Amino acid sequence: MTVETTLENEILTAKIYGEIDHHRAPSIRQKIDGQTENLRPKELHLDFSHVSFMDSSGIGLIMGRYRNISLLGGKLRVINIPQNLQKIISLSGIDSLGVL
Amino acid sequence: MNIVNEVNFNFKSKSSNESFARSAVSAFILCLDPTIAELADIKTAVSEAVTNCTVHAYPDSIGTVYINVKITDNNKIIIKIRDKGVGIEDVKQAMEPLFTTSNDERAGLGFAVMQSFMDKISVRSKLGSGTTVTMEKTLYRAGYDKR
Ligand SMILES: Nc1ncnc2c1ncn2[C@@H]1O[C@H](COP(=O)(O)OP(=O)(O)OP(=O)(O)O)[C@@H](O)[C@H]1O
Ligand SMILES: [Mg+2]
């Protein structure tokens, strides 16, 4: 399993499991985008609580989902970022998107 | 400064080898007793450099990625990641944060991550013959058994 999705109150939560790198990003992206297009949620929450590793491919994944959901008129939030990923998240500047 | 340990390995530039490469480097330096944060920094930097070989150096084919890791007697780790791919036209520009030549959801942050997660990085590249990225990091509380 790479992604587990749940829909509640028009919020689609995608809980991502394991490592996010260039190899795994496409399948994670596909799963999230498929659900987003089908369900058209008001908000998409990316739950990072079970992400054990990520490199800049994870940042690309967040920015891509931000673009997608914005085009559909929804909002993105990135939740439960583990301590060990804070460094790359803050370096990326994605906090300026208002998703954290 | 003397080299007390060294490893060389190479592998095909397949994306499935990205996790192998960072795990292999991480396993090799475990003897230095790095902190979890230091290990995470090094794994992330290696992942960035190796991914660049897969994505950019060999865009339409599978090539070989060469990794050399050295450990010095003053607890420094020197990692060299080399490809024989397309090369980089303007290294200075390539290293600027957010610069990317890819349109496949890349953030353009790979070099910025390597720069901030390691103490030092240098990039040598020649169009048509390839790229070598050398990164260094000195571990804070290293307890290497020098025997
Ligand atoms: N080994 C390489 N061979 C050829 N070109 C490279 C290599 N490494 C990097 N580049 C070039 O430098 C640019 C910047 O690399 P960098 O890793 O910073 O960003 P990226 O790979 O485009 O995006 P990200 O790393 O965030 O996914 C790349 O877009 C590519 O043009
Ligand atoms: Mg990169």
PDB file of N, CA, C and O in Angstrom, chain A residues 19 21-24 29 33 53-57 59-61 63-65 67 84 87-88 91-92, chain B residues 15-16 18-19 22 40-41 43-44 47-48 51 54-55 104-107 109-110 112-113 116-117:
ATOM      1  N   GLU A  19       8.390   5.723   1.708  1.00  0.00           N
ATOM      2  CA  GLU A  19       9.342   6.705   1.215  1.00  0.00           C
ATOM      3  C   GLU A  19       8.810   7.410  -0.036  1.00  0.00           C
ATOM      4  O   GLU A  19       8.199   6.781  -0.887  1.00  0.00           O
ATOM      5  N   ASP A  21      10.264   9.168  -3.185  1.00  0.00           N
ATOM      6  CA  ASP A  21      11.390   9.564  -4.033  1.00  0.00           C
ATOM      7  C   ASP A  21      10.911   9.567  -5.479  1.00  0.00           C
ATOM      8  O   ASP A  21       9.714   9.369  -5.744  1.00  0.00           O
ATOM      9  N   HIS A  22      11.813   9.806  -6.398  1.00  0.00           N
ATOM     10  CA  HIS A  22      11.444   9.894  -7.809  1.00  0.00           C
ATOM     11  C   HIS A  22      10.839   8.577  -8.311  1.00  0.00           C
ATOM     12  O   HIS A  22       9.964   8.563  -9.169  1.00  0.00           O
ATOM     13  N   HIS A  23      11.287   7.450  -7.740  1.00  0.00           N
ATOM     14  CA  HIS A  23      10.769   6.144  -8.161  1.00  0.00           C
ATOM     15  C   HIS A  23       9.319   5.932  -7.720  1.00  0.00           C
ATOM     16  O   HIS A  23       8.504   5.417  -8.477  1.00  0.00           O
ATOM     17  N   ARG A  24       9.003   6.350  -6.498  1.00  0.00           N
ATOM     18  CA  ARG A  24       7.678   6.059  -5.957  1.00  0.00           C
ATOM     19  C   ARG A  24       6.656   7.173  -6.206  1.00  0.00           C
ATOM     20  O   ARG A  24       5.446   6.948  -6.090  1.00  0.00           O
ATOM     21  N   ARG A  29       1.191   9.875  -6.810  1.00  0.00           N
ATOM     22  CA  ARG A  29       0.518  10.966  -7.510  1.00  0.00           C
ATOM     23  C   ARG A  29      -0.762  10.480  -8.214  1.00  0.00           C
ATOM     24  O   ARG A  29      -1.818  11.072  -8.110  1.00  0.00           O
ATOM     25  N   ASP A  33      -4.457  11.823  -7.467  1.00  0.00           N
ATOM     26  CA  ASP A  33      -5.132  12.586  -8.524  1.00  0.00           C
ATOM     27  C   ASP A  33      -6.406  11.898  -8.987  1.00  0.00           C
ATOM     28  O   ASP A  33      -7.405  12.557  -9.275  1.00  0.00           O
ATOM     29  N   PHE A  53      10.728   8.847   4.691  1.00  0.00           N
ATOM     30  CA  PHE A  53      11.831   9.516   3.986  1.00  0.00           C
ATOM     31  C   PHE A  53      11.246  10.289   2.818  1.00  0.00           C
ATOM     32  O   PHE A  53      10.313   9.812   2.168  1.00  0.00           O
ATOM     33  N   MET A  54      11.796  11.447   2.545  1.00  0.00           N
ATOM     34  CA  MET A  54      11.476  12.075   1.263  1.00  0.00           C
ATOM     35  C   MET A  54      12.611  12.986   0.824  1.00  0.00           C
ATOM     36  O   MET A  54      13.362  13.517   1.637  1.00  0.00           O
ATOM     37  N   ASP A  55      12.765  13.108  -0.503  1.00  0.00           N
ATOM     38  CA  ASP A  55      13.729  14.063  -1.055  1.00  0.00           C
ATOM     39  C   ASP A  55      12.936  15.118  -1.830  1.00  0.00           C
ATOM     40  O   ASP A  55      11.729  15.262  -1.618  1.00  0.00           O
ATOM     41  N   SER A  56      13.571  15.840  -2.733  1.00  0.00           N
ATOM     42  CA  SER A  56      12.864  16.928  -3.411  1.00  0.00           C
ATOM     43  C   SER A  56      11.708  16.429  -4.275  1.00  0.00           C
ATOM     44  O   SER A  56      10.831  17.214  -4.643  1.00  0.00           O
ATOM     45  N   SER A  57      11.666  15.132  -4.569  1.00  0.00           N
ATOM     46  CA  SER A  57      10.513  14.590  -5.295  1.00  0.00           C
ATOM     47  C   SER A  57       9.240  14.743  -4.471  1.00  0.00           C
ATOM     48  O   SER A  57       8.145  14.880  -5.037  1.00  0.00           O
ATOM     49  N   ILE A  59       8.687  17.281  -2.478  1.00  0.00           N
ATOM     50  CA  ILE A  59       8.311  18.684  -2.620  1.00  0.00           C
ATOM     51  C   ILE A  59       7.573  18.880  -3.947  1.00  0.00           C
ATOM     52  O   ILE A  59       6.539  19.542  -4.007  1.00  0.00           O
ATOM     53  N   GLY A  60       8.106  18.260  -5.014  1.00  0.00           N
ATOM     54  CA  GLY A  60       7.437  18.310  -6.313  1.00  0.00           C
ATOM     55  C   GLY A  60       6.029  17.740  -6.234  1.00  0.00           C
ATOM     56  O   GLY A  60       5.089  18.275  -6.839  1.00  0.00           O
ATOM     57  N   LEU A  61       5.886  16.659  -5.462  1.00  0.00           N
ATOM     58  CA  LEU A  61       4.566  16.030  -5.298  1.00  0.00           C
ATOM     59  C   LEU A  61       3.590  17.000  -4.616  1.00  0.00           C
ATOM     60  O   LEU A  61       2.435  17.129  -5.052  1.00  0.00           O
ATOM     61  N   MET A  63       3.810  20.350  -4.508  1.00  0.00           N
ATOM     62  CA  MET A  63       3.526  21.502  -5.381  1.00  0.00           C
ATOM     63  C   MET A  63       2.577  21.122  -6.517  1.00  0.00           C
ATOM     64  O   MET A  63       1.707  21.911  -6.904  1.00  0.00           O
ATOM     65  N   GLY A  64       2.735  19.927  -7.051  1.00  0.00           N
ATOM     66  CA  GLY A  64       1.852  19.457  -8.127  1.00  0.00           C
ATOM     67  C   GLY A  64       0.416  19.294  -7.656  1.00  0.00           C
ATOM     68  O   GLY A  64      -0.531  19.664  -8.363  1.00  0.00           O
ATOM     69  N   ARG A  65       0.243  18.732  -6.428  1.00  0.00           N
ATOM     70  CA  ARG A  65      -1.114  18.565  -5.899  1.00  0.00           C
ATOM     71  C   ARG A  65      -1.745  19.915  -5.583  1.00  0.00           C
ATOM     72  O   ARG A  65      -2.938  20.107  -5.700  1.00  0.00           O
ATOM     73  N   ARG A  67      -1.191  22.702  -7.245  1.00  0.00           N
ATOM     74  CA  ARG A  67      -1.653  23.221  -8.532  1.00  0.00           C
ATOM     75  C   ARG A  67      -2.976  22.581  -8.948  1.00  0.00           C
ATOM     76  O   ARG A  67      -3.921  23.257  -9.330  1.00  0.00           O
ATOM     77  N   ASN A  84      11.554  14.627  11.415  1.00  0.00           N
ATOM     78  CA  ASN A  84      12.720  14.421  10.545  1.00  0.00           C
ATOM     79  C   ASN A  84      12.531  14.954   9.124  1.00  0.00           C
ATOM     80  O   ASN A  84      13.475  14.985   8.342  1.00  0.00           O
ATOM     81  N   LYS A  87      13.151  19.754   8.085  1.00  0.00           N
ATOM     82  CA  LYS A  87      14.265  20.468   7.467  1.00  0.00           C
ATOM     83  C   LYS A  87      14.042  20.685   5.961  1.00  0.00           C
ATOM     84  O   LYS A  87      14.189  21.791   5.453  1.00  0.00           O
ATOM     85  N   ILE A  88      13.658  19.619   5.261  1.00  0.00           N
ATOM     86  CA  ILE A  88      13.473  19.755   3.812  1.00  0.00           C
ATOM     87  C   ILE A  88      12.211  20.562   3.502  1.00  0.00           C
ATOM     88  O   ILE A  88      12.163  21.330   2.542  1.00  0.00           O
ATOM     89  N   LEU A  91      13.179  24.222   3.983  1.00  0.00           N
ATOM     90  CA  LEU A  91      14.062  24.649   2.888  1.00  0.00           C
ATOM     91  C   LEU A  91      13.276  24.910   1.595  1.00  0.00           C
ATOM     92  O   LEU A  91      13.618  25.790   0.815  1.00  0.00           O
ATOM     93  N   SER A  92      12.210  24.141   1.396  1.00  0.00           N
ATOM     94  CA  SER A  92      11.478  24.213   0.126  1.00  0.00           C
ATOM     95  C   SER A  92      10.671  25.497  -0.027  1.00  0.00           C
ATOM     96  O   SER A  92      10.307  25.870  -1.135  1.00  0.00           O
TER      97      SER A  92
ATOM     98  N   SER B  15      15.286   3.920 -11.797  1.00  0.00           N
ATOM     99  CA  SER B  15      14.759   4.643 -10.631  1.00  0.00           C
ATOM    100  C   SER B  15      14.630   3.737  -9.414  1.00  0.00           C
ATOM    101  O   SER B  15      14.741   4.189  -8.278  1.00  0.00           O
ATOM    102  N   SER B  16      14.430   2.427  -9.661  1.00  0.00           N
ATOM    103  CA  SER B  16      14.306   1.514  -8.522  1.00  0.00           C
ATOM    104  C   SER B  16      15.608   1.390  -7.745  1.00  0.00           C
ATOM    105  O   SER B  16      15.622   0.925  -6.612  1.00  0.00           O
ATOM    106  N   GLU B  18      17.374   3.982  -6.764  1.00  0.00           N
ATOM    107  CA  GLU B  18      17.575   5.174  -5.932  1.00  0.00           C
ATOM    108  C   GLU B  18      17.583   4.808  -4.449  1.00  0.00           C
ATOM    109  O   GLU B  18      18.442   5.289  -3.688  1.00  0.00           O
ATOM    110  N   SER B  19      16.655   3.963  -4.048  1.00  0.00           N
ATOM    111  CA  SER B  19      16.609   3.603  -2.620  1.00  0.00           C
ATOM    112  C   SER B  19      17.771   2.677  -2.261  1.00  0.00           C
ATOM    113  O   SER B  19      18.332   2.768  -1.164  1.00  0.00           O
ATOM    114  N   ARG B  22      20.985   5.054  -1.700  1.00  0.00           N
ATOM    115  CA  ARG B  22      21.059   5.810  -0.432  1.00  0.00           C
ATOM    116  C   ARG B  22      21.175   4.866   0.763  1.00  0.00           C
ATOM    117  O   ARG B  22      21.850   5.190   1.748  1.00  0.00           O
ATOM    118  N   ALA B  40      20.023  10.992   8.043  1.00  0.00           N
ATOM    119  CA  ALA B  40      18.924  11.453   7.181  1.00  0.00           C
ATOM    120  C   ALA B  40      19.433  12.483   6.168  1.00  0.00           C
ATOM    121  O   ALA B  40      19.073  12.438   4.992  1.00  0.00           O
ATOM    122  N   ASP B  41      20.297  13.396   6.623  1.00  0.00           N
ATOM    123  CA  ASP B  41      20.858  14.409   5.719  1.00  0.00           C
ATOM    124  C   ASP B  41      21.623  13.739   4.577  1.00  0.00           C
ATOM    125  O   ASP B  41      21.477  14.105   3.404  1.00  0.00           O
ATOM    126  N   LYS B  43      21.477  10.556   3.486  1.00  0.00           N
ATOM    127  CA  LYS B  43      20.603   9.769   2.611  1.00  0.00           C
ATOM    128  C   LYS B  43      19.860  10.670   1.622  1.00  0.00           C
ATOM    129  O   LYS B  43      19.713  10.339   0.443  1.00  0.00           O
ATOM    130  N   THR B  44      19.405  11.814   2.113  1.00  0.00           N
ATOM    131  CA  THR B  44      18.649  12.723   1.250  1.00  0.00           C
ATOM    132  C   THR B  44      19.556  13.296   0.160  1.00  0.00           C
ATOM    133  O   THR B  44      19.176  13.335  -1.020  1.00  0.00           O
ATOM    134  N   SER B  47      20.278  10.686  -2.426  1.00  0.00           N
ATOM    135  CA  SER B  47      19.086  10.453  -3.231  1.00  0.00           C
ATOM    136  C   SER B  47      18.940  11.533  -4.306  1.00  0.00           C
ATOM    137  O   SER B  47      18.585  11.239  -5.458  1.00  0.00           O
ATOM    138  N   GLU B  48      19.249  12.778  -3.941  1.00  0.00           N
ATOM    139  CA  GLU B  48      19.162  13.876  -4.911  1.00  0.00           C
ATOM    140  C   GLU B  48      20.155  13.673  -6.064  1.00  0.00           C
ATOM    141  O   GLU B  48      19.794  13.800  -7.240  1.00  0.00           O
ATOM    142  N   THR B  51      19.192  10.587  -8.201  1.00  0.00           N
ATOM    143  CA  THR B  51      17.996  10.862  -8.999  1.00  0.00           C
ATOM    144  C   THR B  51      18.347  11.741 -10.197  1.00  0.00           C
ATOM    145  O   THR B  51      17.834  11.542 -11.303  1.00  0.00           O
ATOM    146  N   THR B  54      19.571   9.540 -12.906  1.00  0.00           N
ATOM    147  CA  THR B  54      18.478   8.800 -13.544  1.00  0.00           C
ATOM    148  C   THR B  54      17.672   9.699 -14.475  1.00  0.00           C
ATOM    149  O   THR B  54      17.375   9.332 -15.609  1.00  0.00           O
ATOM    150  N   VAL B  55      17.322  10.894 -13.958  1.00  0.00           N
ATOM    151  CA  VAL B  55      16.391  11.760 -14.683  1.00  0.00           C
ATOM    152  C   VAL B  55      17.092  12.571 -15.772  1.00  0.00           C
ATOM    153  O   VAL B  55      16.611  12.647 -16.906  1.00  0.00           O
ATOM    154  N   ASP B 104       8.448  17.744 -15.502  1.00  0.00           N
ATOM    155  CA  ASP B 104       7.752  16.605 -14.915  1.00  0.00           C
ATOM    156  C   ASP B 104       7.642  16.767 -13.397  1.00  0.00           C
ATOM    157  O   ASP B 104       8.125  15.954 -12.625  1.00  0.00           O
ATOM    158  N   GLU B 105       7.010  17.856 -12.960  1.00  0.00           N
ATOM    159  CA  GLU B 105       6.794  18.078 -11.526  1.00  0.00           C
ATOM    160  C   GLU B 105       8.067  18.073 -10.702  1.00  0.00           C
ATOM    161  O   GLU B 105       8.094  17.586  -9.580  1.00  0.00           O
ATOM    162  N   ARG B 106       9.168  18.576 -11.254  1.00  0.00           N
ATOM    163  CA  ARG B 106      10.377  18.696 -10.448  1.00  0.00           C
ATOM    164  C   ARG B 106      10.421  20.083  -9.817  1.00  0.00           C
ATOM    165  O   ARG B 106      10.036  21.071 -10.429  1.00  0.00           O
ATOM    166  N   ALA B 107      10.913  20.128  -8.570  1.00  0.00           N
ATOM    167  CA  ALA B 107      10.912  21.392  -7.836  1.00  0.00           C
ATOM    168  C   ALA B 107      12.132  22.254  -8.170  1.00  0.00           C
ATOM    169  O   ALA B 107      12.149  23.446  -7.892  1.00  0.00           O
ATOM    170  N   LEU B 109      15.030  21.715  -6.720  1.00  0.00           N
ATOM    171  CA  LEU B 109      15.633  21.924  -5.394  1.00  0.00           C
ATOM    172  C   LEU B 109      16.737  20.924  -5.051  1.00  0.00           C
ATOM    173  O   LEU B 109      17.298  20.972  -3.959  1.00  0.00           O
ATOM    174  N   GLY B 110      17.033  20.013  -5.977  1.00  0.00           N
ATOM    175  CA  GLY B 110      18.005  18.961  -5.663  1.00  0.00           C
ATOM    176  C   GLY B 110      19.346  19.509  -5.197  1.00  0.00           C
ATOM    177  O   GLY B 110      19.855  19.120  -4.138  1.00  0.00           O
ATOM    178  N   ALA B 112      20.013  22.509  -4.134  1.00  0.00           N
ATOM    179  CA  ALA B 112      19.831  23.301  -2.907  1.00  0.00           C
ATOM    180  C   ALA B 112      19.808  22.391  -1.680  1.00  0.00           C
ATOM    181  O   ALA B 112      20.387  22.708  -0.637  1.00  0.00           O
ATOM    182  N   VAL B 113      19.170  21.231  -1.817  1.00  0.00           N
ATOM    183  CA  VAL B 113      19.134  20.262  -0.719  1.00  0.00           C
ATOM    184  C   VAL B 113      20.542  19.720  -0.443  1.00  0.00           C
ATOM    185  O   VAL B 113      21.004  19.683   0.712  1.00  0.00           O
ATOM    186  N   SER B 116      22.561  22.378   1.353  1.00  0.00           N
ATOM    187  CA  SER B 116      22.261  22.710   2.747  1.00  0.00           C
ATOM    188  C   SER B 116      22.374  21.496   3.672  1.00  0.00           C
ATOM    189  O   SER B 116      22.588  21.660   4.864  1.00  0.00           O
ATOM    190  N   PHE B 117      22.274  20.283   3.136  1.00  0.00           N
ATOM    191  CA  PHE B 117      22.340  19.098   3.996  1.00  0.00           C
ATOM    192  C   PHE B 117      23.771  18.585   4.189  1.00  0.00           C
ATOM    193  O   PHE B 117      24.034  17.797   5.080  1.00  0.00           O
TER     194      PHE B 117
END
